[in-house]
Tab-separated table of C-alpha atoms and ligand atoms in Angstrom:
chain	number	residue	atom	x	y	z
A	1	UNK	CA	0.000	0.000	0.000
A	2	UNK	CA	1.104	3.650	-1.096
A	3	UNK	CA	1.305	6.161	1.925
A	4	UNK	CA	-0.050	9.511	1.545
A	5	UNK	CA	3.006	11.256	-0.310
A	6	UNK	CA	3.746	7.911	-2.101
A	7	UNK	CA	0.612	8.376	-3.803
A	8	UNK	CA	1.327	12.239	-4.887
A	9	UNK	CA	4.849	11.285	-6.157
A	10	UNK	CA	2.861	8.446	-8.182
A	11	UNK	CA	0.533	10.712	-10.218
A	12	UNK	CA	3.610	12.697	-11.020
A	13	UNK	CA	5.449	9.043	-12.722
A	14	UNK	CA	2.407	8.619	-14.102
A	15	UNK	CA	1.839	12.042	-16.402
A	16	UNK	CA	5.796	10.962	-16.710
A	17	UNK	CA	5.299	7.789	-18.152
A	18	UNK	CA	2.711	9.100	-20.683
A	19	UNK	CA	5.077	11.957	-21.713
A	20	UNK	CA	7.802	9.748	-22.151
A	21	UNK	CA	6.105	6.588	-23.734
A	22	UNK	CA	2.879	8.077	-25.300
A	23	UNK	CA	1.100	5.005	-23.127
A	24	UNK	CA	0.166	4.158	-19.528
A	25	UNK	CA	2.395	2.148	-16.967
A	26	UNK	CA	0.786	-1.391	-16.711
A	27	UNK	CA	3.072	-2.523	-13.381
A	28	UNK	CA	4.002	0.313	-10.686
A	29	UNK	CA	6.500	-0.908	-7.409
A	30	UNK	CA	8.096	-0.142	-4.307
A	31	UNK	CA	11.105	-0.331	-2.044
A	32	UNK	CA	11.976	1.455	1.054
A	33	UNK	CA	15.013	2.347	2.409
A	34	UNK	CA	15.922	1.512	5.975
A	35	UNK	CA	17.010	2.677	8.995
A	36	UNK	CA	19.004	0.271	11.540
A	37	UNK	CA	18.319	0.584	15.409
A	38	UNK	CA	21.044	-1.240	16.122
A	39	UNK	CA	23.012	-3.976	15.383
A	40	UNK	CA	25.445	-2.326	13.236
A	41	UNK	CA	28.262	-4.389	10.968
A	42	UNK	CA	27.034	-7.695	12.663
A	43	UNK	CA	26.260	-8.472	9.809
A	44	UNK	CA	28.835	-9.744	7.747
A	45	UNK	CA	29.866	-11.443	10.867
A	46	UNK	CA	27.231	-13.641	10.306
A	47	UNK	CA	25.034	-11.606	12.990
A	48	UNK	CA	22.051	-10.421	14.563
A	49	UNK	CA	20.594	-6.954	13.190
A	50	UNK	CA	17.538	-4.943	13.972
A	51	UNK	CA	16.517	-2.113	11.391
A	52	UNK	CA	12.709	-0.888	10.150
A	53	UNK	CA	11.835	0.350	6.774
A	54	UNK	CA	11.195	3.773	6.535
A	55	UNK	CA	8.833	5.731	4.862
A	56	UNK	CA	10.698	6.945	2.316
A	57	UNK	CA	10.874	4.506	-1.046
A	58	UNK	CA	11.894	3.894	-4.506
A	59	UNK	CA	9.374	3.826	-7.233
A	60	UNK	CA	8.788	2.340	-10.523
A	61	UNK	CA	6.217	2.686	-13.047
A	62	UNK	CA	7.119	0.049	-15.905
A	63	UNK	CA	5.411	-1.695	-18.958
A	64	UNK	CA	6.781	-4.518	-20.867
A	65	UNK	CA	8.944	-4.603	-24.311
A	66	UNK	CA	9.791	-7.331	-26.235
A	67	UNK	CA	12.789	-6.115	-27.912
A	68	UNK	CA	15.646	-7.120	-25.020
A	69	UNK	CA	15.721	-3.551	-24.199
A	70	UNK	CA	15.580	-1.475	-20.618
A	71	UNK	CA	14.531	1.894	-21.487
A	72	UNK	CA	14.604	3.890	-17.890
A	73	UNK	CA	13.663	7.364	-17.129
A	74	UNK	CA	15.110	8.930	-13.932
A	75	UNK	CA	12.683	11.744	-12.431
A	76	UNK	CA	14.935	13.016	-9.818
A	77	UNK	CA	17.872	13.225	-12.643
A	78	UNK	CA	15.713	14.092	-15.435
A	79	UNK	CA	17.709	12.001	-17.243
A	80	UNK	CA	16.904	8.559	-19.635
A	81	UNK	CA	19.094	5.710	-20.381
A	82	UNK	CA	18.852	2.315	-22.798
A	83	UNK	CA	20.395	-0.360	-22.538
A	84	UNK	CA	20.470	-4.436	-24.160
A	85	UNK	CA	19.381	-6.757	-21.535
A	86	UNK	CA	21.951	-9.504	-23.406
A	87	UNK	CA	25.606	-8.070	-22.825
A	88	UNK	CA	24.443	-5.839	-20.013
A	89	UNK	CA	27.762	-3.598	-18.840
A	90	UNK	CA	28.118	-1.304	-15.735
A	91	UNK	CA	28.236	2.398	-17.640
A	92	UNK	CA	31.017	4.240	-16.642
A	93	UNK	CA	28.904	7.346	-17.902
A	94	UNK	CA	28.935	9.566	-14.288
A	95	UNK	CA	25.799	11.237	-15.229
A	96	UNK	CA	24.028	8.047	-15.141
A	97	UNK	CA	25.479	5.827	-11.749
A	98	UNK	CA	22.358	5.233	-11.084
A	99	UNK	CA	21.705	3.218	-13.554
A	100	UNK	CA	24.188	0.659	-12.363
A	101	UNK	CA	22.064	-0.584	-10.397
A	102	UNK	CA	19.396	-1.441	-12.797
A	103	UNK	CA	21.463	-3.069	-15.148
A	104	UNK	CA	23.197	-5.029	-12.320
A	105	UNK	CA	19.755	-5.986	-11.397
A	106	UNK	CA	18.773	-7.434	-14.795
A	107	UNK	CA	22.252	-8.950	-15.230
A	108	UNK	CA	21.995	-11.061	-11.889
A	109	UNK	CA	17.811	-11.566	-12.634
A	110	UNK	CA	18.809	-12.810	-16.014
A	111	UNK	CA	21.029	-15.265	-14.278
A	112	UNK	CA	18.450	-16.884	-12.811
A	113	UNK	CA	16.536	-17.666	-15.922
A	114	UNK	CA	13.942	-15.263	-14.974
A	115	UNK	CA	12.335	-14.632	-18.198
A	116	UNK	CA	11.599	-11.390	-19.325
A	117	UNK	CA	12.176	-9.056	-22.612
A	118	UNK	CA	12.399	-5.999	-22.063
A	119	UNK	CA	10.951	-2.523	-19.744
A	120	UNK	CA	10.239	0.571	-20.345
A	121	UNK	CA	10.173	2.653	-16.925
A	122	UNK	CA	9.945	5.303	-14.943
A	123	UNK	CA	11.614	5.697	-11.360
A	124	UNK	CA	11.620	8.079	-8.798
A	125	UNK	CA	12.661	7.881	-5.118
A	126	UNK	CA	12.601	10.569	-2.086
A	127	UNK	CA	15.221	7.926	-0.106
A	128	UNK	CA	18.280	10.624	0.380
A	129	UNK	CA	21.299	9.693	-1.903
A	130	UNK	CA	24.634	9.008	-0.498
A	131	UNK	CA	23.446	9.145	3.244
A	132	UNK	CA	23.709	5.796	4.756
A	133	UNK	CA	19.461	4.732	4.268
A	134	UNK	CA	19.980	2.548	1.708
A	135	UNK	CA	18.759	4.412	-1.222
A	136	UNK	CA	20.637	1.601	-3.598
A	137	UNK	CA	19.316	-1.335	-1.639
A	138	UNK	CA	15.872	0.308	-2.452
A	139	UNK	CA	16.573	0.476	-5.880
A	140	UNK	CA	17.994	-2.905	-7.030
A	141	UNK	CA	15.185	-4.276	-4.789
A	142	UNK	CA	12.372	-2.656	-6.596
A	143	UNK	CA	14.221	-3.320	-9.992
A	144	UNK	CA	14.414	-7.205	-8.962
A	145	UNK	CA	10.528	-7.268	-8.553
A	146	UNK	CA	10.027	-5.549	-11.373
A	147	UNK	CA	12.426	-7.790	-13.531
A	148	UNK	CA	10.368	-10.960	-11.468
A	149	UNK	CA	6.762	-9.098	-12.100
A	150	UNK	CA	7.630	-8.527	-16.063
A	151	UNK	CA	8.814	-12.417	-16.670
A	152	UNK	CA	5.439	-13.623	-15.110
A	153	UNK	CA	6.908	-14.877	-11.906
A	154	UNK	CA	6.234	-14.574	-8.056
A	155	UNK	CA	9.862	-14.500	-6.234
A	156	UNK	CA	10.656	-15.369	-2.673
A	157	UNK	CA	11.624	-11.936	-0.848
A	158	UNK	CA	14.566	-13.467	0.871
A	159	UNK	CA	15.889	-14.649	-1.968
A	160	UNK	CA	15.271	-11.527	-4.015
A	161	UNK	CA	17.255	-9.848	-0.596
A	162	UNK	CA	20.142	-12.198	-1.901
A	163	UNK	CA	20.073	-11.179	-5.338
A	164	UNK	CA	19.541	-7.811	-4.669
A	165	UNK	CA	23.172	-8.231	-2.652
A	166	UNK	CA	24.547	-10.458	-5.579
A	167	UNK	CA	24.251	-7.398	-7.832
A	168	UNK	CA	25.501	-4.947	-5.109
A	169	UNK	CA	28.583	-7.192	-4.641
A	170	UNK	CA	29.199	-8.287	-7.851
A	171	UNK	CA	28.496	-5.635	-10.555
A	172	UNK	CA	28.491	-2.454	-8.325
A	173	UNK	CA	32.200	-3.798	-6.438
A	174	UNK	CA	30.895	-2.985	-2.846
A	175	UNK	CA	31.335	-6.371	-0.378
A	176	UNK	CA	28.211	-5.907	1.257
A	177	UNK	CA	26.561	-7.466	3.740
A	178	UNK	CA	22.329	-8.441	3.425
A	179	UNK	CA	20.756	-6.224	6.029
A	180	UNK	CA	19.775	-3.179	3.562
A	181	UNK	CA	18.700	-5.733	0.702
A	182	UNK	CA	16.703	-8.130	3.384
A	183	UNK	CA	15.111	-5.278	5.681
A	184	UNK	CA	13.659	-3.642	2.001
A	185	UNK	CA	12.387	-6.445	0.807
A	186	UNK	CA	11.023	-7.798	4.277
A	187	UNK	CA	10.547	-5.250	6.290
A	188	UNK	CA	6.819	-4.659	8.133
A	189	UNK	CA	4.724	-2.080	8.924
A	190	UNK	CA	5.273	-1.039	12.746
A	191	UNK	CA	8.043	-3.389	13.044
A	192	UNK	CA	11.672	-3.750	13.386
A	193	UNK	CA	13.181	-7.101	12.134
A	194	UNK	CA	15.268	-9.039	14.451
A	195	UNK	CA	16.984	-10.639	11.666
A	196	UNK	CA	19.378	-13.680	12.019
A	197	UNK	CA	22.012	-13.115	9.125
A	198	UNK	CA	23.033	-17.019	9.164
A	199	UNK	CA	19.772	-18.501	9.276
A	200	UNK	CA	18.455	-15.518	6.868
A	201	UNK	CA	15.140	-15.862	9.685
A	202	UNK	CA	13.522	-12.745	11.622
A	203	UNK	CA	11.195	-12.580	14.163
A	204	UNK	CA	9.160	-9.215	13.850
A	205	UNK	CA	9.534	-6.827	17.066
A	206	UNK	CA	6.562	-4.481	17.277
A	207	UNK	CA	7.474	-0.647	17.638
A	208	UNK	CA	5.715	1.163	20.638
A	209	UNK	CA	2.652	3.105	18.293
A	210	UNK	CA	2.417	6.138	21.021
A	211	UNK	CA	4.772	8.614	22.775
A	212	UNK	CA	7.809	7.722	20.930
A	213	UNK	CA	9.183	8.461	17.614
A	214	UNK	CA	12.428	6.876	15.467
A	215	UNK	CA	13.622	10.588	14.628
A	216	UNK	CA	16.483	10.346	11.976
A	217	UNK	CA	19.207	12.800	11.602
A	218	UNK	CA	21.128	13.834	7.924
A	219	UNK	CA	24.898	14.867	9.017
A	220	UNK	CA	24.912	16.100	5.413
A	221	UNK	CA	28.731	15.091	5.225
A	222	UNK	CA	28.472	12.618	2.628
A	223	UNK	CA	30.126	9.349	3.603
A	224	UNK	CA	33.725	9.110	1.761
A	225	UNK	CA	36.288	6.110	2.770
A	226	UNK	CA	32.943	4.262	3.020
A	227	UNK	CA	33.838	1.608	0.757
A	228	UNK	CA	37.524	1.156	1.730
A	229	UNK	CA	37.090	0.942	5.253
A	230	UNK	CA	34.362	-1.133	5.115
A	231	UNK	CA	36.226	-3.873	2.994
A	232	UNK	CA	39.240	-3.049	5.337
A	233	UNK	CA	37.261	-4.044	8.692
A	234	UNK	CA	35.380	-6.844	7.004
A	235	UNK	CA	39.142	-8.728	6.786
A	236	UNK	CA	39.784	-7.504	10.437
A	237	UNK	CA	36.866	-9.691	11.451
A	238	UNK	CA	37.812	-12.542	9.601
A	239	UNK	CA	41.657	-12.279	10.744
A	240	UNK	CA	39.827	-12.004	14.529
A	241	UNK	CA	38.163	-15.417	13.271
A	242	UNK	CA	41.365	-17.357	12.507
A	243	UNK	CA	43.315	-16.130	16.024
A	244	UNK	CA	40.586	-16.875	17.854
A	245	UNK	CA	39.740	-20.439	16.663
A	246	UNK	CA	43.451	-21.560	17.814
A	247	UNK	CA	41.142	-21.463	21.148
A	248	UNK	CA	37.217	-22.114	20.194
A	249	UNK	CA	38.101	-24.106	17.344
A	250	UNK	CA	34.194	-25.001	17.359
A	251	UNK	CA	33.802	-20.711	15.682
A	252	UNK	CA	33.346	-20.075	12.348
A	253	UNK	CA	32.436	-16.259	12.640
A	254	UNK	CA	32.502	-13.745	15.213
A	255	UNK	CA	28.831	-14.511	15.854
A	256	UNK	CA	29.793	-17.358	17.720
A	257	UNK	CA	31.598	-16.071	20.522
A	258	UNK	CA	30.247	-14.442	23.916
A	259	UNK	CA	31.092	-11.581	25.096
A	260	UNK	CA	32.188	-13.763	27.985
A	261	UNK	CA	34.848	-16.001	25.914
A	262	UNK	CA	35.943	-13.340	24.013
A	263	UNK	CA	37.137	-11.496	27.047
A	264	UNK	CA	39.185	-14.606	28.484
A	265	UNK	CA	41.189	-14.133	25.254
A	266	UNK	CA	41.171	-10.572	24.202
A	267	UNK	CA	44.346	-10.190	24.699
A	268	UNK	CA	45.800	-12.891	22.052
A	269	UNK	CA	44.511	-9.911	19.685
A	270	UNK	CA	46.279	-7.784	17.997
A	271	UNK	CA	45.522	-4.046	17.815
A	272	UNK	CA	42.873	-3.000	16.180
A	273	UNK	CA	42.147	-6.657	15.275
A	274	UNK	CA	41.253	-6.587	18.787
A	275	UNK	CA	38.563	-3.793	19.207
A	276	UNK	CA	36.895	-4.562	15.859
A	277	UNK	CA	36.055	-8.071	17.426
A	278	UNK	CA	35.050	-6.380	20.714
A	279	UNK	CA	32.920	-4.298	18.944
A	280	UNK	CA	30.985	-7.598	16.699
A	281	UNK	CA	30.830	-9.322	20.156
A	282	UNK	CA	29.383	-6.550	21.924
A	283	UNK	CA	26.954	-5.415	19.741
A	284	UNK	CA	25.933	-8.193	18.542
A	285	UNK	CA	24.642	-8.941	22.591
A	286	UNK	CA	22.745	-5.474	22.288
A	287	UNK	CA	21.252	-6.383	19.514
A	288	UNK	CA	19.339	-9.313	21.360
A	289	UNK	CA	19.276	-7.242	24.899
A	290	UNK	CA	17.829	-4.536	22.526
A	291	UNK	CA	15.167	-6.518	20.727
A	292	UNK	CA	13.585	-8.060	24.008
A	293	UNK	CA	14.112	-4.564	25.562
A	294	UNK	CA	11.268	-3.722	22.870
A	295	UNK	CA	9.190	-6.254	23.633
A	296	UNK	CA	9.408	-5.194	27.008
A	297	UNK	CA	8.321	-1.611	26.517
A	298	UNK	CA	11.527	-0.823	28.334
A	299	UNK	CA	12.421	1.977	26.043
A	300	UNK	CA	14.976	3.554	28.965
A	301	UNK	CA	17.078	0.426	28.653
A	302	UNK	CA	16.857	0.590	24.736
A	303	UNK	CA	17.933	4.140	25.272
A	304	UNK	CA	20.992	2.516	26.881
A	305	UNK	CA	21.946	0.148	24.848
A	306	UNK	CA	21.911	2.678	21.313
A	307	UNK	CA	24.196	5.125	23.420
A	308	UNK	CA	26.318	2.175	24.574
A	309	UNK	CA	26.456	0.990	20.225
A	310	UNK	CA	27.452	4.098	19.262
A	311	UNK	CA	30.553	4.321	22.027
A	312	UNK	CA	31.647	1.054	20.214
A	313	UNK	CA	31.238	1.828	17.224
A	314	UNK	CA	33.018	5.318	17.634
A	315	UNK	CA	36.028	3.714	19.980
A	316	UNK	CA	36.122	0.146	19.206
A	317	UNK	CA	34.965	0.224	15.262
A	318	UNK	CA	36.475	2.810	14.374
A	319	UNK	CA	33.738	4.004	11.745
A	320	UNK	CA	32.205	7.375	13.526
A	321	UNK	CA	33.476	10.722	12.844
A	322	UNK	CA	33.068	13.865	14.259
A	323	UNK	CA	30.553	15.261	12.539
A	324	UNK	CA	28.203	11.816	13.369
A	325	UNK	CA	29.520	12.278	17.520
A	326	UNK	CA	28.810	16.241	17.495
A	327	UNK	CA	24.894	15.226	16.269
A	328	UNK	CA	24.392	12.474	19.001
A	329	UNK	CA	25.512	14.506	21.187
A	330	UNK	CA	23.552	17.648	20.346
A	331	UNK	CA	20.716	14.485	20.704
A	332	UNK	CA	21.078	13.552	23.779
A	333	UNK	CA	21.410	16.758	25.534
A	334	UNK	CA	17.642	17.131	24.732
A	335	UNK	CA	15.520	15.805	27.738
A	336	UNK	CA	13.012	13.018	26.541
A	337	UNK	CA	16.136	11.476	24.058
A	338	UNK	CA	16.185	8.311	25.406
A	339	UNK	CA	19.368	7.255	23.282
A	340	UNK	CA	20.896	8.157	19.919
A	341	UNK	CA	23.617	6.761	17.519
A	342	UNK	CA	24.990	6.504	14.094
A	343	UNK	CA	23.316	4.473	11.995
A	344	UNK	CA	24.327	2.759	8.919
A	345	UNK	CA	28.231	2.048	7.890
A	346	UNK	CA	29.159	5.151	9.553
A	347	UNK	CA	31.934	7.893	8.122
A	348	UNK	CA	29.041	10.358	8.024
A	349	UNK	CA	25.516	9.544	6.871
A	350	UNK	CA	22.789	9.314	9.046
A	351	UNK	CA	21.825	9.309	13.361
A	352	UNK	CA	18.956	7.487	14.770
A	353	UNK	CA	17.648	8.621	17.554
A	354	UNK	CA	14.458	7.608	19.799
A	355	UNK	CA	12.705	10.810	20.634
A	356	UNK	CA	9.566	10.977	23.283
A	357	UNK	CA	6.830	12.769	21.497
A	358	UNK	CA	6.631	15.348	24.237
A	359	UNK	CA	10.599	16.118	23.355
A	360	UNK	CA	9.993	16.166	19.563
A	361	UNK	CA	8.990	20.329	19.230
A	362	UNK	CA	12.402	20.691	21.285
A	363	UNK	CA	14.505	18.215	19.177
A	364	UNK	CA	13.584	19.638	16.251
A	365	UNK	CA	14.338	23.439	17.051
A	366	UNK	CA	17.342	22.826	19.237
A	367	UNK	CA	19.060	19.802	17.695
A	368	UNK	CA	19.938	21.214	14.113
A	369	UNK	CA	21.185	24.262	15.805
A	370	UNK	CA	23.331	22.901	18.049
A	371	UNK	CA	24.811	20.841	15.250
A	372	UNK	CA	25.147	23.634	13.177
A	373	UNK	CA	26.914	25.775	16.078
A	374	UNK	CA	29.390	22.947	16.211
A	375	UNK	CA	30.122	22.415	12.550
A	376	UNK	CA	28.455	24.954	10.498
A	377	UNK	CA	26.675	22.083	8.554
A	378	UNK	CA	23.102	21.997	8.420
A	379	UNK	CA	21.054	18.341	10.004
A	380	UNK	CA	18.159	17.595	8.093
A	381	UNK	CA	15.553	15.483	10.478
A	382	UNK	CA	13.108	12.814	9.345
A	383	UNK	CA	10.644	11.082	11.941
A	384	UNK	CA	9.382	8.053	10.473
A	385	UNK	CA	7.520	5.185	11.274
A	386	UNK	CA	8.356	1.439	10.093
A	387	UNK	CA	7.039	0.354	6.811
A	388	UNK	CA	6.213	-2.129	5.214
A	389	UNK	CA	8.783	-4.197	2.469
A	390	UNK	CA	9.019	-4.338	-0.737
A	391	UNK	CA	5.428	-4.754	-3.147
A	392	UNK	CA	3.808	-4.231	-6.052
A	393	UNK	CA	1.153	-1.570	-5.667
A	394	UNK	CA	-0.575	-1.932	-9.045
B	401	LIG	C1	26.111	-1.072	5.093
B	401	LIG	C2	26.012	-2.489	4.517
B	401	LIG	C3	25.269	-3.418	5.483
B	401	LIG	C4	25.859	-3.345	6.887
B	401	LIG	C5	26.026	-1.896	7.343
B	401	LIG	C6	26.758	-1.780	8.651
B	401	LIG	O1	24.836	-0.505	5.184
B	401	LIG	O2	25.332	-2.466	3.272
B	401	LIG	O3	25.296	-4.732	4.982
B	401	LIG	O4	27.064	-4.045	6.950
B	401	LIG	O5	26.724	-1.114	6.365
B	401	LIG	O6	26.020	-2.323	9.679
């Protein structure tokens, strides 16, 4: 289903799509982007994680060729590519990255024998670029539906998750792990997802519907190093692995040791190799304290535990900066914050923080401007509630 402003950005792809293809779109879709509460880089670790879809989504409006051709008009670039479905290549054409995605999406569809000949489309998402919510999960989710919608077929969403993170790794070069592609295509209305990332299971954790809100903050420093670092502390983890199996030779990930045995052997670790497997250990603990914490309506504790992620992710991981520290801070000097933290791979991007509706006048004045005091950058806030996954609305 199509929230309010989902449906206004729809009439607009609509007149689009006639403009563009003198003829109406048969098949429209969605994707959200996402928001993690915590549980953050767990989950190439084999982890637990615990993000919501937001409310803000890719679209597509699309209609079937049968020529082997992707015809794809971008609103928010103004901007139209074409491509052969056989002999798809990434374009190294900067004024058209996005469309990566979609052609990584029908390379990795294709694949899979799903069989379909061709699209014309129209897309347009209001998930912020380049700010750690998973606008690209978003897209090459909705593009995998739409490539499984046009050949006929219904797809599993976990497994489109795992295509959708095929593409990402393979034809976009970024070592990813599958909470952004799972937690779009999954994701529920009202809920966060307690997901397992070895069993690829969740168990839904319903989000309180009154007095709080899931208030998320834009550092507007857009995230560079991202995709270094990140492939630089995925190989910390797995070094962490190999060390400490000499004493739980039983491990095959950092998932499978407690905070408890991890501790009786920190110190055969190496610096950082050492922190970065604190920090997996740790969090991934929170991440389970934090989900029955939930369930509990103990939203003080949860509070806790998202101030205690971010320490560990600043000190320990290694992945904050100042710009994300100077926002949670400006957070949590607001009475009625019950906790705040980065959110997302970190290096700038996005804060999450959980806001009592009483406090939410005061956050908004007083948060920005602190920020801004502190780095002359300007926050941009969103309070969302959880949506719902990945679907085709018509
Ligand atoms: C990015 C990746 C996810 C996850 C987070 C960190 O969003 O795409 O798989 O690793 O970073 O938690």
């Amino acid at each position: 289903m199509l929230n309010a402003s989902e449906k206004l950005r729809l009439q607009e792809i609509d007149s689009t799509f006639l403009t563009q293809y003198g003829r109406a779109a048969e098949v429209v879709l969605r994707a959200p982007g996402r928001v993690n509460l915590i549980g953050e880089h767990t989950d190439y670790n084999d982890g637990y994680v615990l993000p919501a879809a937001i409310e803000r989504s890719m679209l597509i409006a699309c209609s079937p060729r049968t020529d082997g051709k992707v015809q794809a008009f971008a609103v928010n670039y103004n901007y139209s590519t074409l491509f052969s479905i056989d002999g798809v290549q990434p374009t190294s054409d900067t004024r058209e990255r996005w469309s990566n995605y979609l052609r990584a999406m029908a390379w990795v569809m294709k694949r899979e024998n799903f069989d379909f000949a061709g699209a014309d489309c129209v897309i347009q998402g209001d998930v912020p670029l380049g700010s750690g919510l998973s606008s690209s999960a978003a897209m090459l989710v909705a593009s995998g539906l739409m490539f499984a919608t046009l050949a006929g077929s219904t797809i599993d969403p976990v497994k489109l998750a795992l295509l959708a993170q095929q593409a990402e790794r393979e034809f976009v070069g970024v070592n990813v792990g599958i909470m952004d592609q799972y937690i779009s295509s999954l994701g529920k209305a009202n809920h966060a997802l307690l997901i397992d990332t070895r069993s690829l299971t969740y168990k839904a954790v319903p989000l309180p519907e009154t007095g709080v809100s899931m208030v998320i903050a834009d550092t507007n420093k857009k995230r560079g190093l991202v995709d270094s670092e990140y492939n630089t502390r995925r190989s910390e983890c797995e070094q962490a692995v190999v060390i400490l199996k000499q004493t739980y030779p039983e491990i095959t990930a950092l998932r499978d040791v407690s905070v408890a045995q991890l501790a009786a052997v920190e110190e055969q670790l190496p610096a950082p190799v050492r922190q970065r497997a604190r920090h997996v250990v740790t969090e991934n603990q929170r991440t389970l304290d934090m989900a029955d914490a939930l369930e509990a309506g103990d939203l003080a504790r949860c509070g806790e535990l998202m101030n205690q992620s971010h320490e560990s992710l600043a000190r320990d991981y290694a992945v904050s900066c100042r710009e994300l520290d100077e926002l949670v801070g400006a957070a949590r000097s607001i009475p009625g914050v019950y906790g705040a933290r980065m959110t997302g791979a970190g290096f700038g991007g996005c804060t999450i923080s959980l806001v009592a509706d009483t406090a939410l006048e005061e956050f908004s004045q007083r948060v920005p401007a602190l920020y801004n005091d502190a780095t002359g950058l300007e926050a941009v806030l969103t309070v969302t509630r959880a949506a719902q996954g990945a679907e085709r609305v018509r």
